[in-house]
Short mmCIF file of C-alpha atoms in Angstrom, two decimals:
data_model
loop_
_atom_site.label_atom_id
_atom_site.label_comp_id
_atom_site.label_asym_id
_atom_site.label_seq_id
_atom_site.Cartn_x
_atom_site.Cartn_y
_atom_site.Cartn_z
CA MET A 232 -237.85 41.01 262.71
CA LYS A 233 -235.33 42.37 265.23
CA ARG A 234 -232.24 44.22 263.99
CA ARG A 235 -229.78 41.41 264.78
CA SER A 236 -232.00 38.75 263.21
CA LEU A 237 -232.60 40.91 260.14
CA ILE A 238 -228.91 41.50 259.58
CA LYS A 239 -228.10 37.79 260.00
CA ALA A 240 -230.85 36.87 257.57
CA ILE A 241 -229.65 39.36 254.96
CA ALA A 242 -226.07 38.19 255.31
CA ALA A 243 -227.21 34.60 254.82
CA GLY A 244 -229.36 35.53 251.85
CA SER A 245 -232.46 34.02 253.49
CA VAL A 246 -234.77 37.05 253.37
CA THR A 247 -237.41 36.14 250.80
CA ALA A 248 -239.97 38.89 251.34
CA MET A 249 -237.50 41.68 250.61
CA THR A 250 -236.91 42.90 247.06
CA PRO A 251 -233.70 41.62 245.45
CA LEU A 252 -232.36 45.17 245.08
CA ALA A 253 -232.88 45.96 248.77
CA THR A 254 -231.21 42.71 249.80
CA MET A 255 -228.27 43.31 247.47
CA LEU A 256 -227.73 46.89 248.66
CA ALA A 257 -228.05 45.84 252.28
CA ARG A 258 -225.41 43.13 251.88
CA SER A 259 -223.09 45.65 250.25
CA ALA A 260 -223.72 48.16 253.04
CA MET A 261 -222.90 45.57 255.69
CA ALA A 262 -219.58 44.96 253.96
CA ALA A 263 -218.79 48.67 254.24
CA GLU A 264 -215.54 47.98 256.11
CA VAL A 265 -214.37 45.09 253.91
CA GLN A 266 -211.77 46.17 251.34
CA ARG A 267 -212.20 44.37 248.01
CA THR A 268 -210.14 44.87 244.86
CA ARG A 269 -212.16 45.26 241.68
CA THR A 270 -210.93 45.08 238.08
CA LEU A 271 -212.09 47.00 235.02
CA PHE A 272 -210.74 46.09 231.58
CA ILE A 273 -211.44 48.79 228.98
CA TYR A 274 -211.07 48.07 225.28
CA HIS A 275 -210.64 50.92 222.77
CA PRO A 276 -210.58 50.18 219.02
CA ASN A 277 -208.06 50.20 216.19
CA GLY A 278 -204.79 50.57 218.05
CA CYS A 279 -202.81 53.80 218.15
CA VAL A 280 -199.66 55.47 216.86
CA PRO A 281 -197.30 54.51 219.70
CA ASP A 282 -194.93 57.45 219.30
CA VAL A 283 -197.79 59.89 219.92
CA PHE A 284 -199.53 57.72 222.51
CA PHE A 285 -196.90 56.92 225.14
CA PRO A 286 -195.40 59.69 227.28
CA ARG A 287 -191.65 59.68 227.68
CA ALA A 288 -190.48 57.18 230.31
CA GLY A 289 -190.33 58.59 233.81
CA SER A 290 -192.53 60.55 236.17
CA LEU A 291 -195.75 62.01 234.77
CA ALA A 292 -195.69 64.89 237.23
CA GLY A 293 -195.34 68.01 235.12
CA ALA A 294 -194.74 65.93 231.99
CA SER A 295 -196.23 66.93 228.66
CA PHE A 296 -198.46 64.19 227.28
CA PRO A 297 -198.31 63.30 223.57
CA ALA A 298 -201.23 64.22 221.34
CA MET A 299 -203.24 60.99 221.56
CA THR A 300 -203.23 60.79 225.34
CA ALA A 301 -203.40 64.51 226.10
CA PRO A 302 -206.98 64.16 227.46
CA LEU A 303 -205.56 61.94 230.22
CA GLN A 304 -203.21 64.61 231.58
CA PRO A 305 -205.67 65.78 234.31
CA VAL A 306 -205.56 62.28 235.86
CA ALA A 307 -201.82 61.72 235.39
CA GLN A 308 -201.29 60.88 239.06
CA HIS A 309 -203.54 57.83 238.68
CA LEU A 310 -201.89 56.42 235.52
CA LEU A 311 -199.19 53.91 234.68
CA PHE A 312 -198.27 53.65 230.99
CA LEU A 313 -196.66 50.38 229.86
CA ASP A 314 -194.75 50.75 226.57
CA GLY A 315 -193.35 47.67 224.84
CA ILE A 316 -196.25 45.28 225.48
CA GLY A 317 -197.10 42.78 222.73
CA TYR A 318 -199.61 40.07 221.86
CA GLU A 319 -197.77 36.78 221.34
CA GLY A 320 -199.01 34.25 218.80
CA THR A 321 -199.78 33.99 215.10
CA ALA A 322 -203.40 35.20 215.24
CA ASN A 323 -203.10 38.57 213.52
CA THR A 324 -204.69 41.84 212.45
CA HIS A 325 -207.73 43.35 214.25
CA GLU A 326 -209.69 40.21 215.06
CA GLY A 327 -206.60 38.29 216.16
CA GLY A 328 -205.71 41.05 218.59
CA ALA A 329 -209.23 41.19 219.97
CA LEU A 330 -209.10 37.44 220.57
CA LYS A 331 -205.80 37.69 222.43
CA CYS A 332 -206.21 40.82 224.49
CA LEU A 333 -208.12 39.40 227.48
CA THR A 334 -207.66 35.64 226.94
CA GLY A 335 -203.89 35.41 226.51
CA VAL A 336 -204.26 32.78 223.79
CA ALA A 337 -201.92 32.70 220.80
CA THR A 338 -203.92 31.41 217.86
CA SER A 339 -207.34 29.91 218.57
CA ALA A 340 -210.41 30.67 220.67
CA SER A 341 -210.83 26.96 221.42
CA GLY A 342 -211.24 26.60 225.17
CA ALA A 343 -210.36 30.25 225.80
CA SER A 344 -211.75 32.19 228.74
CA SER A 345 -211.05 35.88 229.20
CA ILE A 346 -209.59 37.15 232.43
CA GLU A 347 -212.75 38.78 233.77
CA VAL A 348 -214.68 35.55 233.16
CA GLN A 349 -212.07 33.51 235.02
CA MET A 350 -212.08 35.97 237.91
CA GLY A 351 -215.86 35.93 237.97
CA LYS A 352 -215.99 32.15 238.20
CA GLU A 353 -213.67 32.21 241.21
CA ASP A 354 -215.78 34.91 242.87
CA TRP A 355 -218.96 32.98 242.12
CA ALA A 356 -217.55 29.80 243.61
CA ASN A 357 -216.74 31.83 246.74
CA ARG A 358 -219.85 34.04 246.66
CA ALA A 359 -220.62 33.40 250.32
CA THR A 360 -217.55 35.51 251.11
CA SER A 361 -217.11 37.57 247.91
CA GLY A 362 -220.70 38.79 248.13
CA VAL A 363 -221.18 39.00 244.36
CA SER A 364 -224.58 38.46 242.76
CA ARG A 365 -223.16 38.18 239.25
CA PRO A 366 -219.85 36.49 238.32
CA SER A 367 -218.63 39.08 235.77
CA LEU A 368 -220.07 41.65 233.40
CA GLN A 369 -219.56 42.37 229.71
CA MET A 370 -220.82 45.77 228.56
CA GLY A 371 -219.83 48.70 226.37
CA VAL A 372 -220.71 51.43 223.91
CA GLY A 373 -221.33 50.91 220.20
CA THR A 374 -220.54 47.20 220.19
CA LYS A 375 -223.22 45.90 217.82
CA TRP A 376 -221.39 46.52 214.53
CA GLY A 377 -220.00 43.45 212.83
CA SER A 378 -221.52 40.22 211.59
CA ASP A 379 -219.27 37.69 213.32
CA THR A 380 -218.29 36.74 216.83
CA SER A 381 -214.62 37.55 216.27
CA LYS A 382 -215.28 41.19 217.11
CA ARG A 383 -215.42 40.42 220.82
CA VAL A 384 -212.84 40.38 223.61
CA SER A 385 -214.68 38.25 226.17
CA TYR A 386 -214.86 34.46 226.02
CA ASP A 387 -216.12 31.64 228.20
CA ASN A 388 -214.52 28.30 227.32
CA GLY A 389 -214.26 29.27 223.67
CA THR A 390 -217.69 30.90 223.35
CA SER A 391 -217.61 34.63 222.67
CA LEU A 392 -219.66 36.85 224.98
CA HIS A 393 -221.51 39.84 223.62
CA PRO A 394 -221.38 43.08 225.62
CA VAL A 395 -224.66 44.86 226.34
CA ASP A 396 -224.45 48.38 224.94
CA ASP A 397 -228.01 49.61 225.62
CA PRO A 398 -228.21 51.01 229.18
CA ARG A 399 -232.00 50.69 229.21
CA ILE A 400 -231.54 46.93 228.92
CA LEU A 401 -228.51 46.61 231.17
CA TYR A 402 -229.70 48.59 234.19
CA PRO A 403 -232.80 46.44 234.89
CA GLN A 404 -230.77 43.29 234.26
CA LEU A 405 -228.38 44.30 237.03
CA PHE A 406 -230.63 46.04 239.52
CA GLY A 407 -234.03 44.39 239.01
CA ALA A 408 -237.44 44.97 237.47
CA ALA A 409 -239.58 48.06 237.98
CA ALA A 410 -242.40 48.29 240.48
CA ALA A 411 -245.84 47.12 239.41
CA GLY A 412 -248.12 49.86 238.16
CA VAL A 413 -245.41 52.34 237.13
CA ASP A 414 -245.12 53.83 233.67
CA PRO A 415 -243.77 50.99 231.47
CA ASN A 416 -241.77 53.55 229.50
CA GLN A 417 -239.88 54.60 232.62
CA ILE A 418 -237.14 52.73 234.47
CA GLN A 419 -238.09 52.86 238.15
CA VAL A 420 -236.32 49.99 239.84
CA LEU A 421 -235.83 51.91 243.09
CA ALA A 422 -239.57 52.54 243.47
CA ARG A 423 -240.13 48.85 244.09
CA ALA A 424 -237.51 48.72 246.83
CA ARG A 425 -238.19 52.01 248.65
CA GLU A 426 -240.20 50.56 251.53
CA ASP A 427 -237.64 47.84 252.20
CA LEU A 428 -234.75 50.30 252.00
CA THR A 429 -236.42 52.66 254.48
CA ARG A 430 -236.93 49.79 256.92
CA LEU A 431 -233.34 48.67 256.46
CA SER A 432 -231.86 52.09 257.13
CA THR A 433 -233.32 52.06 260.66
CA ALA A 434 -231.87 48.62 261.38
CA LEU A 435 -228.32 49.27 260.22
CA GLY A 436 -225.50 50.93 262.11
CA SER A 437 -224.28 54.39 261.14
CA ILE A 438 -221.45 53.21 258.86
CA GLU A 439 -223.68 50.70 257.10
CA ARG A 440 -226.51 53.23 256.85
CA ASP A 441 -224.22 55.82 255.26
CA ARG A 442 -223.08 53.25 252.70
CA LEU A 443 -226.67 52.24 251.94
CA GLU A 444 -227.69 55.87 251.46
CA GLN A 445 -224.70 56.38 249.14
CA HIS A 446 -225.85 53.49 246.96
CA VAL A 447 -229.48 54.64 246.90
CA ALA A 448 -228.53 58.22 246.02
CA ALA A 449 -226.29 57.05 243.17
CA LEU A 450 -228.99 54.79 241.73
CA ASP A 451 -231.60 57.52 242.07
CA VAL A 452 -229.48 59.90 240.00
CA LEU A 453 -228.73 57.14 237.50
CA GLU A 454 -232.41 56.33 236.97
CA GLN A 455 -233.17 60.02 236.46
CA LYS A 456 -230.43 60.21 233.82
CA LEU A 457 -231.71 57.10 232.07
CA ASN A 458 -235.28 58.32 231.94
CA ALA A 459 -234.38 61.89 230.97
CA ALA A 460 -232.11 60.69 228.18
CA SER A 461 -234.68 58.26 226.83
CA MET A 462 -237.75 60.47 227.01
CA SER A 463 -236.02 63.55 225.62
CA GLY A 464 -234.64 61.65 222.66
CA CYS A 465 -231.00 61.91 223.75
CA LEU A 466 -230.59 58.19 223.21
CA ASP A 467 -232.68 58.31 220.03
CA VAL A 468 -232.44 54.62 219.31
CA GLY A 469 -235.91 53.86 218.06
CA THR A 470 -236.30 50.71 220.15
CA SER A 471 -238.64 50.20 223.08
CA ILE A 472 -237.41 51.42 226.43
CA LYS A 473 -239.00 48.38 228.03
CA PRO A 474 -236.37 45.88 229.17
CA ARG A 475 -235.93 43.19 226.55
CA VAL A 476 -233.67 40.24 225.96
CA ASP A 477 -230.62 41.49 224.12
CA ALA A 478 -230.53 38.80 221.45
CA VAL A 479 -228.49 40.68 218.87
CA ILE A 480 -225.51 38.46 218.09
CA GLY A 481 -224.22 40.11 214.93
CA GLY A 482 -225.43 42.64 212.41
CA GLU A 483 -225.92 46.32 213.04
CA GLU A 484 -227.92 48.50 215.40
CA GLN A 485 -226.61 51.75 214.02
CA ALA A 486 -228.76 53.96 216.22
CA LEU A 487 -226.83 52.84 219.28
CA TRP A 488 -223.54 54.10 217.86
CA ALA A 489 -224.74 57.24 216.09
CA THR A 490 -222.41 60.16 216.72
CA GLN A 491 -225.04 62.30 218.43
CA VAL A 492 -225.84 59.70 221.11
CA LEU A 493 -222.36 58.35 221.89
CA ALA A 494 -221.52 60.77 224.69
CA ASN A 495 -224.87 60.25 226.43
CA ILE A 496 -224.73 56.47 226.23
CA SER A 497 -221.09 56.44 227.33
CA ALA A 498 -221.81 58.60 230.39
CA ILE A 499 -224.72 56.42 231.50
CA GLN A 500 -222.84 53.17 230.88
CA GLN A 501 -219.98 54.56 232.96
CA ASP A 502 -222.41 55.39 235.77
CA ILE A 503 -223.82 51.85 235.62
CA THR A 504 -220.26 50.49 235.82
CA VAL A 505 -219.44 52.59 238.87
CA ALA A 506 -222.68 51.62 240.62
CA THR A 507 -222.16 47.94 239.80
CA LEU A 508 -218.65 47.90 241.25
CA SER A 509 -219.55 50.07 244.23
CA CYS A 510 -222.57 47.93 245.14
CA GLY A 511 -220.55 44.74 244.84
CA ILE A 512 -222.73 43.15 242.16
CA THR A 513 -219.54 41.92 240.54
CA ARG A 514 -215.83 42.57 241.02
CA SER A 515 -214.76 42.29 237.38
CA ILE A 516 -216.01 44.05 234.24
CA ALA A 517 -214.94 44.04 230.60
CA PHE A 518 -216.03 47.26 228.90
CA MET A 519 -215.76 47.63 225.11
CA TYR A 520 -215.65 51.01 223.37
CA GLY A 521 -216.53 50.03 219.81
CA VAL A 522 -215.21 46.87 218.15
CA PRO A 523 -212.28 45.89 215.91
CA VAL A 524 -212.50 47.76 212.57
CA SER A 525 -215.04 50.03 214.25
CA PRO A 526 -216.60 52.49 211.77
CA ILE A 527 -217.96 54.71 214.55
CA VAL A 528 -217.69 58.42 213.84
CA VAL A 529 -216.87 59.90 217.23
CA PRO A 530 -217.79 63.48 218.21
CA GLY A 531 -215.39 66.01 216.74
CA THR A 532 -214.72 63.97 213.59
CA SER A 533 -216.51 63.29 210.32
CA THR A 534 -214.79 60.03 209.32
CA GLY A 535 -215.05 56.52 210.75
CA ASP A 536 -212.52 55.55 213.40
CA HIS A 537 -211.09 52.67 211.38
CA ASP A 538 -210.58 54.82 208.29
CA LEU A 539 -208.80 57.44 210.40
CA SER A 540 -206.50 54.78 211.84
CA HIS A 541 -205.22 54.11 208.30
CA GLN A 542 -204.34 57.73 207.68
CA ASP A 543 -201.49 59.65 209.29
CA ALA A 544 -200.90 60.15 213.01
CA ALA A 545 -202.67 63.50 213.06
CA ALA A 546 -205.81 62.01 211.53
CA HIS A 547 -205.90 59.02 213.88
CA THR A 548 -205.36 61.34 216.83
CA THR A 549 -208.61 63.18 216.07
CA SER A 550 -210.62 60.09 217.02
CA LYS A 551 -208.32 58.53 219.62
CA VAL A 552 -208.53 61.60 221.82
CA TRP A 553 -212.28 61.06 222.19
CA TRP A 554 -211.82 57.52 223.47
CA MET A 555 -209.09 58.71 225.85
CA GLY A 556 -211.43 61.43 227.10
CA GLN A 557 -213.98 58.76 227.97
CA ILE A 558 -211.36 56.81 229.91
CA ARG A 559 -210.45 59.99 231.79
CA GLN A 560 -214.11 60.43 232.78
CA PHE A 561 -214.21 56.82 233.97
CA ILE A 562 -211.19 57.44 236.19
CA GLN A 563 -212.62 60.67 237.58
CA LYS A 564 -215.95 59.04 238.45
CA LEU A 565 -214.27 56.15 240.24
CA ALA A 566 -212.02 58.60 242.11
CA ALA A 567 -215.09 60.58 243.24
CA THR A 568 -216.86 57.51 244.65
CA PRO A 569 -216.09 56.79 248.33
CA ASP A 570 -215.00 53.27 249.22
CA VAL A 571 -213.12 51.46 251.97
CA ASN A 572 -209.78 53.14 252.75
CA GLY A 573 -210.21 55.82 250.09
CA SER A 574 -212.05 55.82 246.80
CA LEU A 575 -213.45 53.21 244.46
CA LEU A 576 -210.52 54.00 242.14
CA ASP A 577 -208.08 53.14 244.94
CA ASN A 578 -209.71 49.71 245.08
CA THR A 579 -210.05 49.18 241.31
CA ILE A 580 -207.30 48.15 238.90
CA ILE A 581 -208.07 49.52 235.44
CA CYS A 582 -206.34 48.02 232.40
CA THR A 583 -206.81 49.33 228.86
CA VAL A 584 -206.34 47.14 225.80
CA SER A 585 -206.88 47.39 222.04
CA ASP A 586 -206.89 45.05 219.07
CA LEU A 587 -203.67 46.45 217.56
CA GLY A 588 -200.44 48.20 218.41
CA HIS A 589 -199.96 50.56 215.47
CA GLY A 590 -203.36 50.96 213.81
CA ASN A 591 -202.02 51.55 210.32
CA TYR A 592 -199.35 48.83 210.43
CA HIS A 593 -201.72 46.18 211.83
CA ASN A 594 -199.06 44.93 214.23
CA HIS A 595 -199.34 43.45 217.71
CA HIS A 596 -196.39 45.24 219.28
CA ARG A 597 -196.50 48.32 221.54
CA ILE A 598 -200.17 47.80 222.39
CA PRO A 599 -201.73 51.02 223.79
CA MET A 600 -201.87 49.63 227.32
CA LEU A 601 -202.07 51.63 230.50
CA LEU A 602 -203.07 50.80 234.05
CA ALA A 603 -204.83 53.12 236.46
CA GLY A 604 -206.01 53.22 240.06
CA GLY A 605 -205.18 50.19 242.20
CA LYS A 606 -203.53 52.20 244.97
CA ASN A 607 -204.69 49.85 247.72
CA ALA A 608 -203.52 46.86 245.67
CA GLY A 609 -200.02 48.32 245.52
CA LEU A 610 -199.92 49.71 241.97
CA ILE A 611 -197.37 52.52 241.60
CA THR A 612 -198.91 55.17 239.36
CA GLY A 613 -197.95 58.62 238.10
CA ARG A 614 -195.32 57.37 235.68
CA SER A 615 -194.61 55.91 232.26
CA VAL A 616 -192.49 52.76 231.98
CA ASP A 617 -190.69 51.64 228.82
CA LEU A 618 -190.32 47.87 228.97
CA ARG A 619 -188.70 47.49 225.55
CA PRO A 620 -185.12 47.39 226.89
CA LEU A 621 -186.17 44.55 229.22
CA GLY A 622 -188.07 42.58 226.61
CA GLU A 623 -187.12 40.05 223.96
CA PRO A 624 -185.99 41.61 220.63
CA GLY A 625 -186.65 40.06 217.23
CA LYS A 626 -189.81 38.33 218.43
CA ARG A 627 -192.86 37.64 216.30
CA TRP A 628 -196.02 39.38 217.47
CA GLY A 629 -198.97 38.41 215.26
CA ASP A 630 -197.75 38.30 211.66
CA GLN A 631 -194.86 40.74 212.18
CA VAL A 632 -191.46 40.62 213.83
CA ALA A 633 -190.49 43.54 216.07
CA THR A 634 -186.88 44.68 216.05
CA GLN A 635 -187.39 46.25 219.49
CA GLY A 636 -187.84 44.29 222.68
CA GLY A 637 -191.30 43.29 223.78
CA VAL A 638 -193.01 41.89 226.87
CA ASN A 639 -195.97 39.53 226.73
CA HIS A 640 -199.24 41.23 227.66
CA SER A 641 -200.49 38.10 229.41
CA ASN A 642 -197.76 38.65 232.01
CA VAL A 643 -199.52 41.91 232.86
CA LEU A 644 -202.89 40.16 233.08
CA MET A 645 -201.54 37.45 235.36
CA THR A 646 -199.97 40.03 237.64
CA ILE A 647 -203.26 41.95 237.87
CA ALA A 648 -205.13 38.75 238.74
CA GLU A 649 -202.71 37.86 241.51
CA LYS A 650 -202.59 41.38 242.95
CA ALA A 651 -206.40 41.37 243.02
CA GLY A 652 -206.30 38.18 245.08
CA TYR A 653 -207.19 35.52 242.50
CA THR A 654 -205.51 32.12 242.43
CA SER A 655 -207.25 30.22 239.62
CA VAL A 656 -206.62 32.53 236.63
CA ARG A 657 -204.49 31.09 233.83
CA MET A 658 -203.11 32.80 230.72
CA PRO A 659 -201.78 30.33 228.09
CA THR A 660 -198.94 32.53 226.83
CA ALA A 661 -197.79 33.99 230.16
CA ASN A 662 -194.11 33.45 230.90
CA GLY A 663 -193.51 35.83 233.79
CA ARG A 664 -194.91 38.68 235.84
CA ILE A 665 -194.69 42.48 235.76
CA GLY A 666 -193.72 42.86 239.38
CA ASN A 667 -191.58 45.97 239.08
CA VAL A 668 -194.56 48.34 238.81
CA TRP A 669 -196.04 47.31 242.17
CA ILE A 670 -194.98 48.14 245.71
CA ASN A 671 -192.37 45.62 246.89
CA GLY A 672 -192.42 43.99 243.46
CA ASN A 673 -189.44 43.11 241.33
CA GLY A 674 -188.56 41.66 237.96
CA LEU A 675 -190.59 40.71 234.92
#
C-alpha cells in the first residue's frame, strides 16, 4: 500500500490487517499537530485539615507551603489551590462526598453520571474527529477495599463504575493482547505490533514519525517496568499475571494495597495514565487513590489513613503527605511528556477531589481541591485563591452548616468541562462558573 493510501486508510480506521495497537499509535501520530485538552480527576481519601492544606491566598512563588501540601512545593508554578469549595446537598459523611465529588448531585445516585463519563460520551459520539478508542477511563491504586458500591466516585446513569487498580490487567485492556507464542507470564503487547510499527515509521512524515517513536519508546519502558515489577515480586499480589476480567465488585484484595507495593503500583499506574492520554486512547480519566474510609497504611506510617484522619492535624499530615507526593509525581511526569504546543501537562487540566473537607469533622466544606496544568486551556496557575469571601455564608454542606462562605464545587467542574471544549456536560447543583481563575475569565 502506498504511503498516501496507507495514511488515508489508517485515518479512516479501515486497515484490518494491522494490529490494533499499531493502528491506534499511527492515528495518534498523525494527529501530532492537533492540540487537544485532556482532563484528569484525581481522588485522594479522607479529606484534610484545611488550615494545614491550603497555602495563604496569593502567589505561590517563594511561598511556604503548609505541612500537608509541602510535597507539592516543587511544582508550585503548575498549581492553583481553590479554598472555600463545598459539596452542596444533604448526602453526607464519606460516602456522600464520594457520590457528589464528580457527579455534582446533591442526595441520590439515581441517574447520576460523573463528569469524566459525560465527557467520554461526547468524545465517543464524535470519535471520528476526537480520535478516541475508549470513551473514558476509571483506574486507581488500592481501590478494592469496601463491600458496597458507595465507595466509588464514577457513575454512569446511576450505576457505579469500579476503577481497575491492577496494572497487569489494565495495560492489556488498553493497549491490546500479547503476541502469540510469548511467555504467558510476561506482558509483551508491543512484540505483536513491532512489524507494523516499523512499516509505519517509513510511511509517516518526520513530525508524525517522531511522535510515533515517542509513543513506542514510552510503552517499551512501561512494559519493562510491568514485567520487572511482577517477576521480581515488587507487586507481590499473589494473582496470575495473565490478563483476566476484573470482576471484583466489592470485598477486599488486600495484596493490591499492601504498604510495600503501593509506591510501585502507583508509579506504574501513573505511567499507564500518561501513555493513555498521550496516545489519545481517551481524553478523560478518573483516578482514585484509595477509597472513602480507606484503611490503607501508606509508606512512612504505621496506622491506617482513616484512623489518622480522626486524630490531630499532625497525625493526619503523616499520611496526607504521601498522597500529595504521588500527585506531585503525576504532575512532573505529565510536564516531562512532549505534546502539541508544549507538554502533556500544558494540555491537561488536573482536578483533585476528596470525600470530605475536614477529615475529622466529616464536613463537606473547604474540600481539598486544587487544579494543575491546563496552560493551553487558559488556566492561571502558580497561586492560591480563597473563594470564601465570594461565597454564600451560612449554607448547609452535607449535614453541617458552614459559617464561612462557600462556592459549589460543581461550578468548578462545569467550568473545566467548558474550557476543555465540551458542550453536553451537566452538573445538577451547578449555579455558576469559576471564570476568574482563567485567562480572560471573570466572575463566579
